[in-house]
Structure formats: structure tokens, C-alpha cells
Short mmCIF file of N, CA and C in Angstrom, two decimals:
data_model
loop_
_atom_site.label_atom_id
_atom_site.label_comp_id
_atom_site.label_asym_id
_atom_site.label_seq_id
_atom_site.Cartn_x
_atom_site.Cartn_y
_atom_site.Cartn_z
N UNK C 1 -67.83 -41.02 -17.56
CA UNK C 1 -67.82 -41.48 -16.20
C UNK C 1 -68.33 -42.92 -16.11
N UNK C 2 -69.31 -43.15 -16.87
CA UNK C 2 -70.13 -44.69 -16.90
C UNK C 2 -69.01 -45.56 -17.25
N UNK C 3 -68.15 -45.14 -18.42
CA UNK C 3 -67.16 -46.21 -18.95
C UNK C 3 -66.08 -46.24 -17.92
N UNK C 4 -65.52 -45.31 -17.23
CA UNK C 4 -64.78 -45.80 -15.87
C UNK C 4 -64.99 -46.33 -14.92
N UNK C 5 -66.49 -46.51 -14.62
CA UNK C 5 -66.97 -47.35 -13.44
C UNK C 5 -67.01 -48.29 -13.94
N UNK C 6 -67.74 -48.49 -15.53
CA UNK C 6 -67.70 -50.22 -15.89
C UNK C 6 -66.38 -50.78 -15.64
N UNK C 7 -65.12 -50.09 -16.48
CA UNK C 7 -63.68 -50.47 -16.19
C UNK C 7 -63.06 -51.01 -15.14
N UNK C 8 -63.28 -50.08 -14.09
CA UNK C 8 -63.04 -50.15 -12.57
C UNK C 8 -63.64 -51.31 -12.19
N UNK C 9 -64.98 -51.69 -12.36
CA UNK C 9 -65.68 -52.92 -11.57
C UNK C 9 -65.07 -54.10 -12.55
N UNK C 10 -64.97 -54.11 -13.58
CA UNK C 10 -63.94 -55.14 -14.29
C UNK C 10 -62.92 -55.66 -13.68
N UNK C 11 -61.94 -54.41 -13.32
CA UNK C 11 -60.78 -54.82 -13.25
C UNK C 11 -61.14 -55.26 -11.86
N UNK C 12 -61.31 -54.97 -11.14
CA UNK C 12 -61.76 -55.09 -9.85
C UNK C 12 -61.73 -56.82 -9.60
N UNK C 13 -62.97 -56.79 -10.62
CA UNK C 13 -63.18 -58.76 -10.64
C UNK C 13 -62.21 -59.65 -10.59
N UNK C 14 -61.42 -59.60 -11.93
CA UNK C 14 -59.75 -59.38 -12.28
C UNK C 14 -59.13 -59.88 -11.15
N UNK C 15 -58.67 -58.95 -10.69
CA UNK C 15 -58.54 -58.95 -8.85
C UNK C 15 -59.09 -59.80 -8.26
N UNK C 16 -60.08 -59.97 -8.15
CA UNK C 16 -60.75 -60.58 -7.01
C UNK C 16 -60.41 -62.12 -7.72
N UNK C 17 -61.18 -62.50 -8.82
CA UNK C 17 -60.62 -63.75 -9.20
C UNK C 17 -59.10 -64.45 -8.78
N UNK C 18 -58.76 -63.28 -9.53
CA UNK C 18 -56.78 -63.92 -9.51
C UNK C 18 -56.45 -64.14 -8.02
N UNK C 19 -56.68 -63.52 -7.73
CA UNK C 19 -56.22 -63.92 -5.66
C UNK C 19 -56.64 -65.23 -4.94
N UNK C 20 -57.77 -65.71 -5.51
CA UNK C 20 -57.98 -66.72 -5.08
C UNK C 20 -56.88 -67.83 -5.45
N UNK C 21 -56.56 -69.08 -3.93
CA UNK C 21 -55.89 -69.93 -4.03
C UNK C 21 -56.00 -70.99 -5.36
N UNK C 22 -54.71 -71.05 -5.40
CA UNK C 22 -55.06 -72.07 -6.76
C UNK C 22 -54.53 -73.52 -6.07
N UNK C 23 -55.18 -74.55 -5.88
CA UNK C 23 -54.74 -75.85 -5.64
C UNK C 23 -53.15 -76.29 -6.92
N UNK C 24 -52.46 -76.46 -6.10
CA UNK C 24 -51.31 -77.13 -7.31
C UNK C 24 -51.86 -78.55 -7.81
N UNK C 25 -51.17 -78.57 -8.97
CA UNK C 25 -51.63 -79.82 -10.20
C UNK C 25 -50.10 -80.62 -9.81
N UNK C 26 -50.07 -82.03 -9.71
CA UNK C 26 -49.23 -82.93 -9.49
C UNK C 26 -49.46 -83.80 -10.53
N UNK C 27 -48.50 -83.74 -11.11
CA UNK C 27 -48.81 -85.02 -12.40
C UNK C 27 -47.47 -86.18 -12.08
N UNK C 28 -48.57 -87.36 -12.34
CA UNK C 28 -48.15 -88.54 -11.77
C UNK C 28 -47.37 -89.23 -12.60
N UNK C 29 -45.96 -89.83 -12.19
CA UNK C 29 -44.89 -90.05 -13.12
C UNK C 29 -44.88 -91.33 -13.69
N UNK C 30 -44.90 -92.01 -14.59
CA UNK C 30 -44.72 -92.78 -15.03
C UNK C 30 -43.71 -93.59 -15.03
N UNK C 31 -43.34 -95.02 -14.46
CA UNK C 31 -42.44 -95.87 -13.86
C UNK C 31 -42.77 -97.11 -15.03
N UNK C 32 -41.51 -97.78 -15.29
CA UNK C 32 -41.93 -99.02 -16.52
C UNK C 32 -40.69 -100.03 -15.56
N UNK C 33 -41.17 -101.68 -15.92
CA UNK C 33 -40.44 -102.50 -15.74
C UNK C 33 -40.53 -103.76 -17.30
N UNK C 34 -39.82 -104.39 -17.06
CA UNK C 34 -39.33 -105.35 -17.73
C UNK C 34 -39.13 -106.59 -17.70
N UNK C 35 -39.53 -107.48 -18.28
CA UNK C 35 -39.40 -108.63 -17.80
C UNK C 35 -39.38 -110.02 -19.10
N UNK C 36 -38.99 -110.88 -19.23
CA UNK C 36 -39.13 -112.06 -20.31
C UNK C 36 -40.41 -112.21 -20.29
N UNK C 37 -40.95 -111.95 -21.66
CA UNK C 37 -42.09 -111.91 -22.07
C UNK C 37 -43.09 -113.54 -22.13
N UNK C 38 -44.17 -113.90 -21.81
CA UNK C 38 -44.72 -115.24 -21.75
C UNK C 38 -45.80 -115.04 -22.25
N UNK C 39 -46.49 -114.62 -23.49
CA UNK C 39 -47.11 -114.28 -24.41
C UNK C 39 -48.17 -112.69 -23.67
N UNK C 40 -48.96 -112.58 -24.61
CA UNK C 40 -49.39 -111.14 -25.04
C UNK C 40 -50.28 -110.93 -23.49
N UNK C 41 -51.04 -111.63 -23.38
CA UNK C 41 -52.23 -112.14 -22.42
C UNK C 41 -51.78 -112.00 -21.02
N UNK C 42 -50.64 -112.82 -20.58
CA UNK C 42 -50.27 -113.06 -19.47
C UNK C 42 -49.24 -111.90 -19.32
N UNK C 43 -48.58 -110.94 -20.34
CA UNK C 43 -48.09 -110.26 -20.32
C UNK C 43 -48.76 -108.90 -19.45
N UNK C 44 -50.06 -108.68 -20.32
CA UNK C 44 -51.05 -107.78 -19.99
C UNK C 44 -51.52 -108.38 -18.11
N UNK C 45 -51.87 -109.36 -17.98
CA UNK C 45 -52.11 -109.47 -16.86
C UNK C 45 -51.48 -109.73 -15.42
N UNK C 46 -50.29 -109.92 -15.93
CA UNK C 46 -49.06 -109.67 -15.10
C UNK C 46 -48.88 -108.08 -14.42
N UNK C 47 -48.82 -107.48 -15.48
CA UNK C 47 -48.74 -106.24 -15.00
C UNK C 47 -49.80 -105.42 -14.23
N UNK C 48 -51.01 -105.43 -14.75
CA UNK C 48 -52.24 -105.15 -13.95
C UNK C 48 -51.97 -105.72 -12.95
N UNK C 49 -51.94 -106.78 -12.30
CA UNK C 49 -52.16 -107.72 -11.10
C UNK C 49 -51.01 -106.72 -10.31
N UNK C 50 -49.83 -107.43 -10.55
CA UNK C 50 -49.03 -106.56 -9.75
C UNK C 50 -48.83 -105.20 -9.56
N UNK C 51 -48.80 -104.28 -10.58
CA UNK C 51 -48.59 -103.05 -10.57
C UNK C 51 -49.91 -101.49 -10.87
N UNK C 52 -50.89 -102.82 -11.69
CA UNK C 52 -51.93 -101.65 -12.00
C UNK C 52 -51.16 -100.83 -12.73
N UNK C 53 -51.11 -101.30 -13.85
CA UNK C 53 -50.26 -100.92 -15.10
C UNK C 53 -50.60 -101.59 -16.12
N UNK C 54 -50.39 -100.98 -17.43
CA UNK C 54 -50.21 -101.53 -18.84
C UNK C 54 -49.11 -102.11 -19.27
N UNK C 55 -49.21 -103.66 -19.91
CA UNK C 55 -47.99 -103.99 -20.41
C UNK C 55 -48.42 -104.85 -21.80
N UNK C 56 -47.23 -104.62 -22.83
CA UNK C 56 -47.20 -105.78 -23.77
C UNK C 56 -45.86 -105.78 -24.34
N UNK C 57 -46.00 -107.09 -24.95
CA UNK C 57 -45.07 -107.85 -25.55
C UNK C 57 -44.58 -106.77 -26.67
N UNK C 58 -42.82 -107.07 -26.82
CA UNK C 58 -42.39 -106.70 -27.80
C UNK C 58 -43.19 -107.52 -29.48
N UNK C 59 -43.05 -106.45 -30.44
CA UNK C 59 -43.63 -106.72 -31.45
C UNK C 59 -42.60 -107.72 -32.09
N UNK C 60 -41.58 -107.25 -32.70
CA UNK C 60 -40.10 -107.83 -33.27
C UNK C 60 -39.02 -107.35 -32.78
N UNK C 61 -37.91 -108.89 -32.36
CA UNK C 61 -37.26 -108.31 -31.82
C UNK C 61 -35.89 -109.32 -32.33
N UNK C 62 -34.70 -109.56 -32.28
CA UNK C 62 -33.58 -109.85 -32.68
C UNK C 62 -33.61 -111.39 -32.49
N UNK C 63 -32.85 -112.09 -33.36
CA UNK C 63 -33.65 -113.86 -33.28
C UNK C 63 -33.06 -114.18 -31.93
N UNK C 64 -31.62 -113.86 -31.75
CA UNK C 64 -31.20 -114.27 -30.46
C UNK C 64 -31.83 -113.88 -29.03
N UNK C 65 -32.39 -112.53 -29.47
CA UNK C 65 -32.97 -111.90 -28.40
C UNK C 65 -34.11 -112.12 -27.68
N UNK C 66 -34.60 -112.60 -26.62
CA UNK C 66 -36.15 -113.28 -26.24
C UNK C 66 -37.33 -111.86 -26.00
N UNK C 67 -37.99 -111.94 -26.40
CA UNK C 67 -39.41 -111.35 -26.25
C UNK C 67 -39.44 -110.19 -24.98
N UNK C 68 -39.84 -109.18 -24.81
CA UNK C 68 -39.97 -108.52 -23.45
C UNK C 68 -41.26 -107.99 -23.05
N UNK C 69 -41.44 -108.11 -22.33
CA UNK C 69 -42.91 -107.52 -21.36
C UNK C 69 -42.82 -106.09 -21.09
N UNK C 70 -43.10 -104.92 -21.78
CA UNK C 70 -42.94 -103.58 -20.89
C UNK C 70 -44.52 -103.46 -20.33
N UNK C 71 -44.10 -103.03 -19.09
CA UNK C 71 -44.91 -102.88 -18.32
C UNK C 71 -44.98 -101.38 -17.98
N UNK C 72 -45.63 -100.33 -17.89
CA UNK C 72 -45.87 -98.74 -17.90
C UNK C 72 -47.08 -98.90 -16.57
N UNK C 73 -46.61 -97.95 -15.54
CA UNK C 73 -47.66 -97.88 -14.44
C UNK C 73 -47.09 -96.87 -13.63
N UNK C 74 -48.27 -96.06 -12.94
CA UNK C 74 -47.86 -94.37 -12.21
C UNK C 74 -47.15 -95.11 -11.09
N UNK C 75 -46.13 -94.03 -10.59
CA UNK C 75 -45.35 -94.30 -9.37
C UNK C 75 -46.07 -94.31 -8.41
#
């Protein structure tokens, strides 16, 4: 009898826990722009300023091709 009441008040909890509201989780999307890169520095601070975002310069990129700024910041 003792081990069915412990059971019972267990599951019970169980219950009682799980019912409570759960706030939904929103995860915040990630938006990037682009732009001709004007070194590493101004790259980085370009993007903060305007967007409150992370950005840097491409590492290597094609000789004809000029430099790019990605910029990564929540929508």
C-alpha cells in the first residue's frame, strides 16, 4: 500500500509539473549583408554601427575579384 501512495503522489507531481504553461522559445534569425570590403577594421565597424552585427573581410579571394565585407546580424 505504501509503494502505491508513493507512486500515486509521484505521478501526481508529473502532472502537476507538465501542465504548467510553457513560455515559447523564439530564436532569432540571422540576416547577412555585403558590401566592398575597406579593410578588416572599418569592415568590423561598419557593421556594428549600422546593424549591430559582426562583419569581416574576405580572407582570399579571386585576383579580379575585390575583397567583401560579410556582415552577420539578428533580424
Amino acid at each position: 500500500m505504501a509503494k502505491l501512495s508513493t507512486f500515486c503522489y509521484v505521478l501526481l507531481l508529473l502532472v502537476i509539473s507538465c501542465g504548467e504553461e510553457l513560455i515559447p522559445m523564439i530564436e532569432a534569425k540571422q540576416c547577412n549583408k555585403t558590401w566592398n570590403c575597406k579593410g578588416e577594421d572599418r569592415c568590423r565597424a561598419d557593421c556594428q554601427n549600422q546593424f549591430k552585427g559582426t562583419g569581416m573581410c574576405d580572407l582570399v579571394t579571386a585576383p579580379s575579384v575585390p575583397k567583401q565585407c560579410f556582415c552577420v546580424y539578428p533580424c
